[in-house]
Amino acid sequence: MTANIDHAAPCGRLPRIVVFATGGTIVSSGDDPTQLTGYRIKGLSVESLIAGVPALKRTAELEAEQIANIDSMSMTSEIWMRLARGIEAAAAREDVDGIVVTHGTDTMEETAWFLNLVLKTEKPVVITGAMRPATAISADGPLNLLNAVRVAADTESRGKGVLVVLNDVIATARDATKMHPTNVATFRGPDLGMIGMISGDAILYIGASVRPHTTATEFSLADLSGLTKLPRVDIVYSHADDDGVFVDAAVAAGAGAIVHAGTGNGSIHKETEKALVRAAEEGVLIVRASRTYSGAVTPGVDEWQRAGFVPSGTLNPQKARVLAQLVLAKYADADAGERRKRLADAFARY
Ligand SMILES: NC(=O)CC[C@H](N)C(=O)O
């Protein structure tokens, strides 16, 4: 069904959307319009971004809140928690119809996935950013922001989980993945996660995620109330000549879980396997993900299953890491066996 923004405003007033800004390319500046890489955040604020898109005024009543102003490769779980608390407070307000988050694209998928698992709201939460800095020729940020606000203002976007909107695509937080370092069509790939599109000013949904999200997950901000950051989980990336050095380093650094970004179907080098089995025996949770970035990782050989390694299914390594962090946070007091069972259940469910 098509919903046009002109028809989405609740009874005679413009929808009220709260924009939470965290930084990213969308507020970055180059030295001149042709500088498309190597730019930096140089003091542009979310207000200046909004002021540069006059059409926003006709689309929604906007409120802006700056949560951070960083490049998202330096994102932290401390910011995630602050952001999630801000969103929940805004979403609880009766006069607020939707939420937009502006964010760098590097870790956008991780932030979106975290929010998708913990937020307890049916109101639309849309995350957007840009691939070209605000100063660039053909900057993509202004239209992405306008489209994100349109999607957040559309009543059809309610209850769909956190949505990633970039380059006219509406994708689920679960499946959207950054696939290109510079192209504006970076969120794409074999498992794109696209459930809708923006065509002109029309918003067209063509699907929905069947995995539980937001109000239907076991996770919430209440589980994280005593924490200033999420538990440590490291990703170890496999390759020829691999060995257990980084696994041992992760255990020594206090990792509660390790996500192994294996070759192929979550495969593990025989030298690394010894270190992972040792880590599992010490109670560290082990997730087998894949560096192939598509398809599903299945349970694998008997030895891996006996050691309690959990296959990541269709979650990529960085999203598997976030899910493992939430399991560790929620089930911190459980014994190792129970925690591992919760982890396996979470990967099967979400
Ligand atoms: N296109 C981008 O947003 C990437 C720029 C920056 N590295 C960030 O993620 O914030």
mmCIF file with all atom_site columns, C-alpha atoms in Angstrom, residues 28-134:
data_model
loop_
_atom_site.group_PDB
_atom_site.id
_atom_site.type_symbol
_atom_site.label_atom_id
_atom_site.label_alt_id
_atom_site.label_comp_id
_atom_site.label_asym_id
_atom_site.label_entity_id
_atom_site.label_seq_id
_atom_site.pdbx_PDB_ins_code
_atom_site.Cartn_x
_atom_site.Cartn_y
_atom_site.Cartn_z
_atom_site.occupancy
_atom_site.B_iso_or_equiv
_atom_site.pdbx_formal_charge
_atom_site.auth_seq_id
_atom_site.auth_comp_id
_atom_site.auth_asym_id
_atom_site.auth_atom_id
_atom_site.pdbx_PDB_model_num
ATOM 1   C CA . SER A 1 28  ? 31.060 16.491 7.602  1.00 0.00 ? 28  SER A CA 1
ATOM 2   C CA . SER A 1 29  ? 32.888 19.131 5.558  1.00 0.00 ? 29  SER A CA 1
ATOM 3   C CA . GLY A 1 30  ? 35.496 18.893 2.837  1.00 0.00 ? 30  GLY A CA 1
ATOM 4   C CA . ASP A 1 31  ? 37.720 21.745 1.644  1.00 0.00 ? 31  ASP A CA 1
ATOM 5   C CA . ASP A 1 32  ? 35.751 22.158 -1.589 1.00 0.00 ? 32  ASP A CA 1
ATOM 6   C CA . PRO A 1 33  ? 32.760 20.542 -3.353 1.00 0.00 ? 33  PRO A CA 1
ATOM 7   C CA . THR A 1 34  ? 34.904 17.946 -5.134 1.00 0.00 ? 34  THR A CA 1
ATOM 8   C CA . GLN A 1 35  ? 36.386 16.532 -1.924 1.00 0.00 ? 35  GLN A CA 1
ATOM 9   C CA . LEU A 1 36  ? 34.462 13.263 -1.513 1.00 0.00 ? 36  LEU A CA 1
ATOM 10  C CA . THR A 1 37  ? 36.856 11.374 0.799  1.00 0.00 ? 37  THR A CA 1
ATOM 11  C CA . GLY A 1 38  ? 39.219 12.309 3.600  1.00 0.00 ? 38  GLY A CA 1
ATOM 12  C CA . TYR A 1 39  ? 36.801 14.907 5.014  1.00 0.00 ? 39  TYR A CA 1
ATOM 13  C CA . ARG A 1 40  ? 36.144 15.567 8.697  1.00 0.00 ? 40  ARG A CA 1
ATOM 14  C CA . ILE A 1 41  ? 33.415 16.760 11.053 1.00 0.00 ? 41  ILE A CA 1
ATOM 15  C CA . LYS A 1 42  ? 34.220 20.455 11.427 1.00 0.00 ? 42  LYS A CA 1
ATOM 16  C CA . GLY A 1 43  ? 31.476 21.884 13.587 1.00 0.00 ? 43  GLY A CA 1
ATOM 17  C CA . LEU A 1 44  ? 28.354 21.564 11.412 1.00 0.00 ? 44  LEU A CA 1
ATOM 18  C CA . SER A 1 45  ? 25.390 20.829 13.677 1.00 0.00 ? 45  SER A CA 1
ATOM 19  C CA . VAL A 1 46  ? 22.137 19.026 13.099 1.00 0.00 ? 46  VAL A CA 1
ATOM 20  C CA . GLU A 1 47  ? 20.390 22.434 13.165 1.00 0.00 ? 47  GLU A CA 1
ATOM 21  C CA . SER A 1 48  ? 22.456 23.616 10.186 1.00 0.00 ? 48  SER A CA 1
ATOM 22  C CA . LEU A 1 49  ? 21.641 20.389 8.377  1.00 0.00 ? 49  LEU A CA 1
ATOM 23  C CA . ILE A 1 50  ? 17.915 20.882 9.004  1.00 0.00 ? 50  ILE A CA 1
ATOM 24  C CA . ALA A 1 51  ? 18.095 24.556 7.985  1.00 0.00 ? 51  ALA A CA 1
ATOM 25  C CA . GLY A 1 52  ? 19.564 23.457 4.641  1.00 0.00 ? 52  GLY A CA 1
ATOM 26  C CA . VAL A 1 53  ? 16.426 21.452 3.768  1.00 0.00 ? 53  VAL A CA 1
ATOM 27  C CA . PRO A 1 54  ? 13.494 23.913 3.700  1.00 0.00 ? 54  PRO A CA 1
ATOM 28  C CA . ALA A 1 55  ? 11.079 21.158 2.559  1.00 0.00 ? 55  ALA A CA 1
ATOM 29  C CA . LEU A 1 56  ? 11.356 19.646 6.038  1.00 0.00 ? 56  LEU A CA 1
ATOM 30  C CA . LYS A 1 57  ? 9.219  22.483 7.391  1.00 0.00 ? 57  LYS A CA 1
ATOM 31  C CA . ARG A 1 58  ? 6.315  21.407 5.185  1.00 0.00 ? 58  ARG A CA 1
ATOM 32  C CA . THR A 1 59  ? 6.787  17.775 6.181  1.00 0.00 ? 59  THR A CA 1
ATOM 33  C CA . ALA A 1 60  ? 6.985  17.774 9.959  1.00 0.00 ? 60  ALA A CA 1
ATOM 34  C CA . GLU A 1 61  ? 7.421  19.743 13.155 1.00 0.00 ? 61  GLU A CA 1
ATOM 35  C CA . LEU A 1 62  ? 11.011 18.932 14.024 1.00 0.00 ? 62  LEU A CA 1
ATOM 36  C CA . GLU A 1 63  ? 12.848 18.908 17.321 1.00 0.00 ? 63  GLU A CA 1
ATOM 37  C CA . ALA A 1 64  ? 16.573 18.233 17.299 1.00 0.00 ? 64  ALA A CA 1
ATOM 38  C CA . GLU A 1 65  ? 18.799 16.793 19.992 1.00 0.00 ? 65  GLU A CA 1
ATOM 39  C CA . GLN A 1 66  ? 22.551 16.379 19.584 1.00 0.00 ? 66  GLN A CA 1
ATOM 40  C CA . ILE A 1 67  ? 23.580 13.144 21.338 1.00 0.00 ? 67  ILE A CA 1
ATOM 41  C CA . ALA A 1 68  ? 27.148 13.174 19.986 1.00 0.00 ? 68  ALA A CA 1
ATOM 42  C CA . ASN A 1 69  ? 29.015 14.629 17.006 1.00 0.00 ? 69  ASN A CA 1
ATOM 43  C CA . ILE A 1 70  ? 31.458 11.917 15.997 1.00 0.00 ? 70  ILE A CA 1
ATOM 44  C CA . ASP A 1 71  ? 32.550 9.809  13.053 1.00 0.00 ? 71  ASP A CA 1
ATOM 45  C CA . SER A 1 72  ? 30.718 6.567  13.553 1.00 0.00 ? 72  SER A CA 1
ATOM 46  C CA . MET A 1 73  ? 33.820 4.390  13.273 1.00 0.00 ? 73  MET A CA 1
ATOM 47  C CA . SER A 1 74  ? 34.428 5.678  16.818 1.00 0.00 ? 74  SER A CA 1
ATOM 48  C CA . MET A 1 75  ? 30.933 4.757  18.041 1.00 0.00 ? 75  MET A CA 1
ATOM 49  C CA . THR A 1 76  ? 30.661 3.350  21.576 1.00 0.00 ? 76  THR A CA 1
ATOM 50  C CA . SER A 1 77  ? 28.068 1.375  23.483 1.00 0.00 ? 77  SER A CA 1
ATOM 51  C CA . GLU A 1 78  ? 27.970 4.219  26.006 1.00 0.00 ? 78  GLU A CA 1
ATOM 52  C CA . ILE A 1 79  ? 26.556 6.456  23.238 1.00 0.00 ? 79  ILE A CA 1
ATOM 53  C CA . TRP A 1 80  ? 24.180 3.684  22.181 1.00 0.00 ? 80  TRP A CA 1
ATOM 54  C CA . MET A 1 81  ? 22.680 3.562  25.641 1.00 0.00 ? 81  MET A CA 1
ATOM 55  C CA . ARG A 1 82  ? 22.370 7.350  25.897 1.00 0.00 ? 82  ARG A CA 1
ATOM 56  C CA . LEU A 1 83  ? 20.747 7.438  22.449 1.00 0.00 ? 83  LEU A CA 1
ATOM 57  C CA . ALA A 1 84  ? 18.322 4.636  23.290 1.00 0.00 ? 84  ALA A CA 1
ATOM 58  C CA . ARG A 1 85  ? 17.288 6.354  26.533 1.00 0.00 ? 85  ARG A CA 1
ATOM 59  C CA . GLY A 1 86  ? 16.683 9.610  24.655 1.00 0.00 ? 86  GLY A CA 1
ATOM 60  C CA . ILE A 1 87  ? 14.600 7.828  22.017 1.00 0.00 ? 87  ILE A CA 1
ATOM 61  C CA . GLU A 1 88  ? 12.491 5.989  24.586 1.00 0.00 ? 88  GLU A CA 1
ATOM 62  C CA . ALA A 1 89  ? 11.799 9.234  26.444 1.00 0.00 ? 89  ALA A CA 1
ATOM 63  C CA . ALA A 1 90  ? 10.788 10.992 23.222 1.00 0.00 ? 90  ALA A CA 1
ATOM 64  C CA . ALA A 1 91  ? 8.706  8.048  21.995 1.00 0.00 ? 91  ALA A CA 1
ATOM 65  C CA . ALA A 1 92  ? 6.813  7.991  25.299 1.00 0.00 ? 92  ALA A CA 1
ATOM 66  C CA . ARG A 1 93  ? 5.532  11.523 24.608 1.00 0.00 ? 93  ARG A CA 1
ATOM 67  C CA . GLU A 1 94  ? 2.023  11.591 23.212 1.00 0.00 ? 94  GLU A CA 1
ATOM 68  C CA . ASP A 1 95  ? 2.805  14.528 20.895 1.00 0.00 ? 95  ASP A CA 1
ATOM 69  C CA . VAL A 1 96  ? 5.733  12.714 19.208 1.00 0.00 ? 96  VAL A CA 1
ATOM 70  C CA . ASP A 1 97  ? 4.903  10.670 16.096 1.00 0.00 ? 97  ASP A CA 1
ATOM 71  C CA . GLY A 1 98  ? 8.314  9.343  15.109 1.00 0.00 ? 98  GLY A CA 1
ATOM 72  C CA . ILE A 1 99  ? 12.055 9.427  15.620 1.00 0.00 ? 99  ILE A CA 1
ATOM 73  C CA . VAL A 1 100 ? 14.932 10.013 13.209 1.00 0.00 ? 100 VAL A CA 1
ATOM 74  C CA . VAL A 1 101 ? 18.573 9.309  14.059 1.00 0.00 ? 101 VAL A CA 1
ATOM 75  C CA . THR A 1 102 ? 21.365 10.823 11.967 1.00 0.00 ? 102 THR A CA 1
ATOM 76  C CA . HIS A 1 103 ? 24.533 8.748  12.044 1.00 0.00 ? 103 HIS A CA 1
ATOM 77  C CA . GLY A 1 104 ? 27.730 7.939  10.166 1.00 0.00 ? 104 GLY A CA 1
ATOM 78  C CA . THR A 1 105 ? 27.261 4.990  7.870  1.00 0.00 ? 105 THR A CA 1
ATOM 79  C CA . ASP A 1 106 ? 30.307 3.004  9.039  1.00 0.00 ? 106 ASP A CA 1
ATOM 80  C CA . THR A 1 107 ? 28.611 1.549  12.133 1.00 0.00 ? 107 THR A CA 1
ATOM 81  C CA . MET A 1 108 ? 25.051 2.581  11.329 1.00 0.00 ? 108 MET A CA 1
ATOM 82  C CA . GLU A 1 109 ? 23.983 -1.046 11.012 1.00 0.00 ? 109 GLU A CA 1
ATOM 83  C CA . GLU A 1 110 ? 25.284 -1.881 14.500 1.00 0.00 ? 110 GLU A CA 1
ATOM 84  C CA . THR A 1 111 ? 23.537 1.072  16.138 1.00 0.00 ? 111 THR A CA 1
ATOM 85  C CA . ALA A 1 112 ? 20.330 0.291  14.251 1.00 0.00 ? 112 ALA A CA 1
ATOM 86  C CA . TRP A 1 113 ? 20.476 -3.377 15.282 1.00 0.00 ? 113 TRP A CA 1
ATOM 87  C CA . PHE A 1 114 ? 21.136 -2.482 18.939 1.00 0.00 ? 114 PHE A CA 1
ATOM 88  C CA . LEU A 1 115 ? 18.153 -0.103 18.939 1.00 0.00 ? 115 LEU A CA 1
ATOM 89  C CA . ASN A 1 116 ? 16.033 -2.699 17.140 1.00 0.00 ? 116 ASN A CA 1
ATOM 90  C CA . LEU A 1 117 ? 16.681 -5.167 19.970 1.00 0.00 ? 117 LEU A CA 1
ATOM 91  C CA . VAL A 1 118 ? 16.206 -2.900 23.004 1.00 0.00 ? 118 VAL A CA 1
ATOM 92  C CA . LEU A 1 119 ? 13.710 -0.126 22.205 1.00 0.00 ? 119 LEU A CA 1
ATOM 93  C CA . LYS A 1 120 ? 10.214 -0.634 23.520 1.00 0.00 ? 120 LYS A CA 1
ATOM 94  C CA . THR A 1 121 ? 8.143  1.455  21.139 1.00 0.00 ? 121 THR A CA 1
ATOM 95  C CA . GLU A 1 122 ? 5.910  0.895  18.149 1.00 0.00 ? 122 GLU A CA 1
ATOM 96  C CA . LYS A 1 123 ? 6.554  4.402  16.864 1.00 0.00 ? 123 LYS A CA 1
ATOM 97  C CA . PRO A 1 124 ? 8.733  4.616  13.751 1.00 0.00 ? 124 PRO A CA 1
ATOM 98  C CA . VAL A 1 125 ? 12.467 4.878  14.452 1.00 0.00 ? 125 VAL A CA 1
ATOM 99  C CA . VAL A 1 126 ? 14.442 5.657  11.305 1.00 0.00 ? 126 VAL A CA 1
ATOM 100 C CA . ILE A 1 127 ? 18.213 5.948  11.036 1.00 0.00 ? 127 ILE A CA 1
ATOM 101 C CA . THR A 1 128 ? 19.872 7.794  8.183  1.00 0.00 ? 128 THR A CA 1
ATOM 102 C CA . GLY A 1 129 ? 23.153 9.342  7.111  1.00 0.00 ? 129 GLY A CA 1
ATOM 103 C CA . ALA A 1 130 ? 25.098 10.172 3.984  1.00 0.00 ? 130 ALA A CA 1
ATOM 104 C CA . MET A 1 131 ? 27.932 8.897  1.872  1.00 0.00 ? 131 MET A CA 1
ATOM 105 C CA . ARG A 1 132 ? 29.027 12.345 0.672  1.00 0.00 ? 132 ARG A CA 1
ATOM 106 C CA . PRO A 1 133 ? 29.905 15.199 3.018  1.00 0.00 ? 133 PRO A CA 1
ATOM 107 C CA . ALA A 1 134 ? 27.529 18.137 3.436  1.00 0.00 ? 134 ALA A CA 1
#
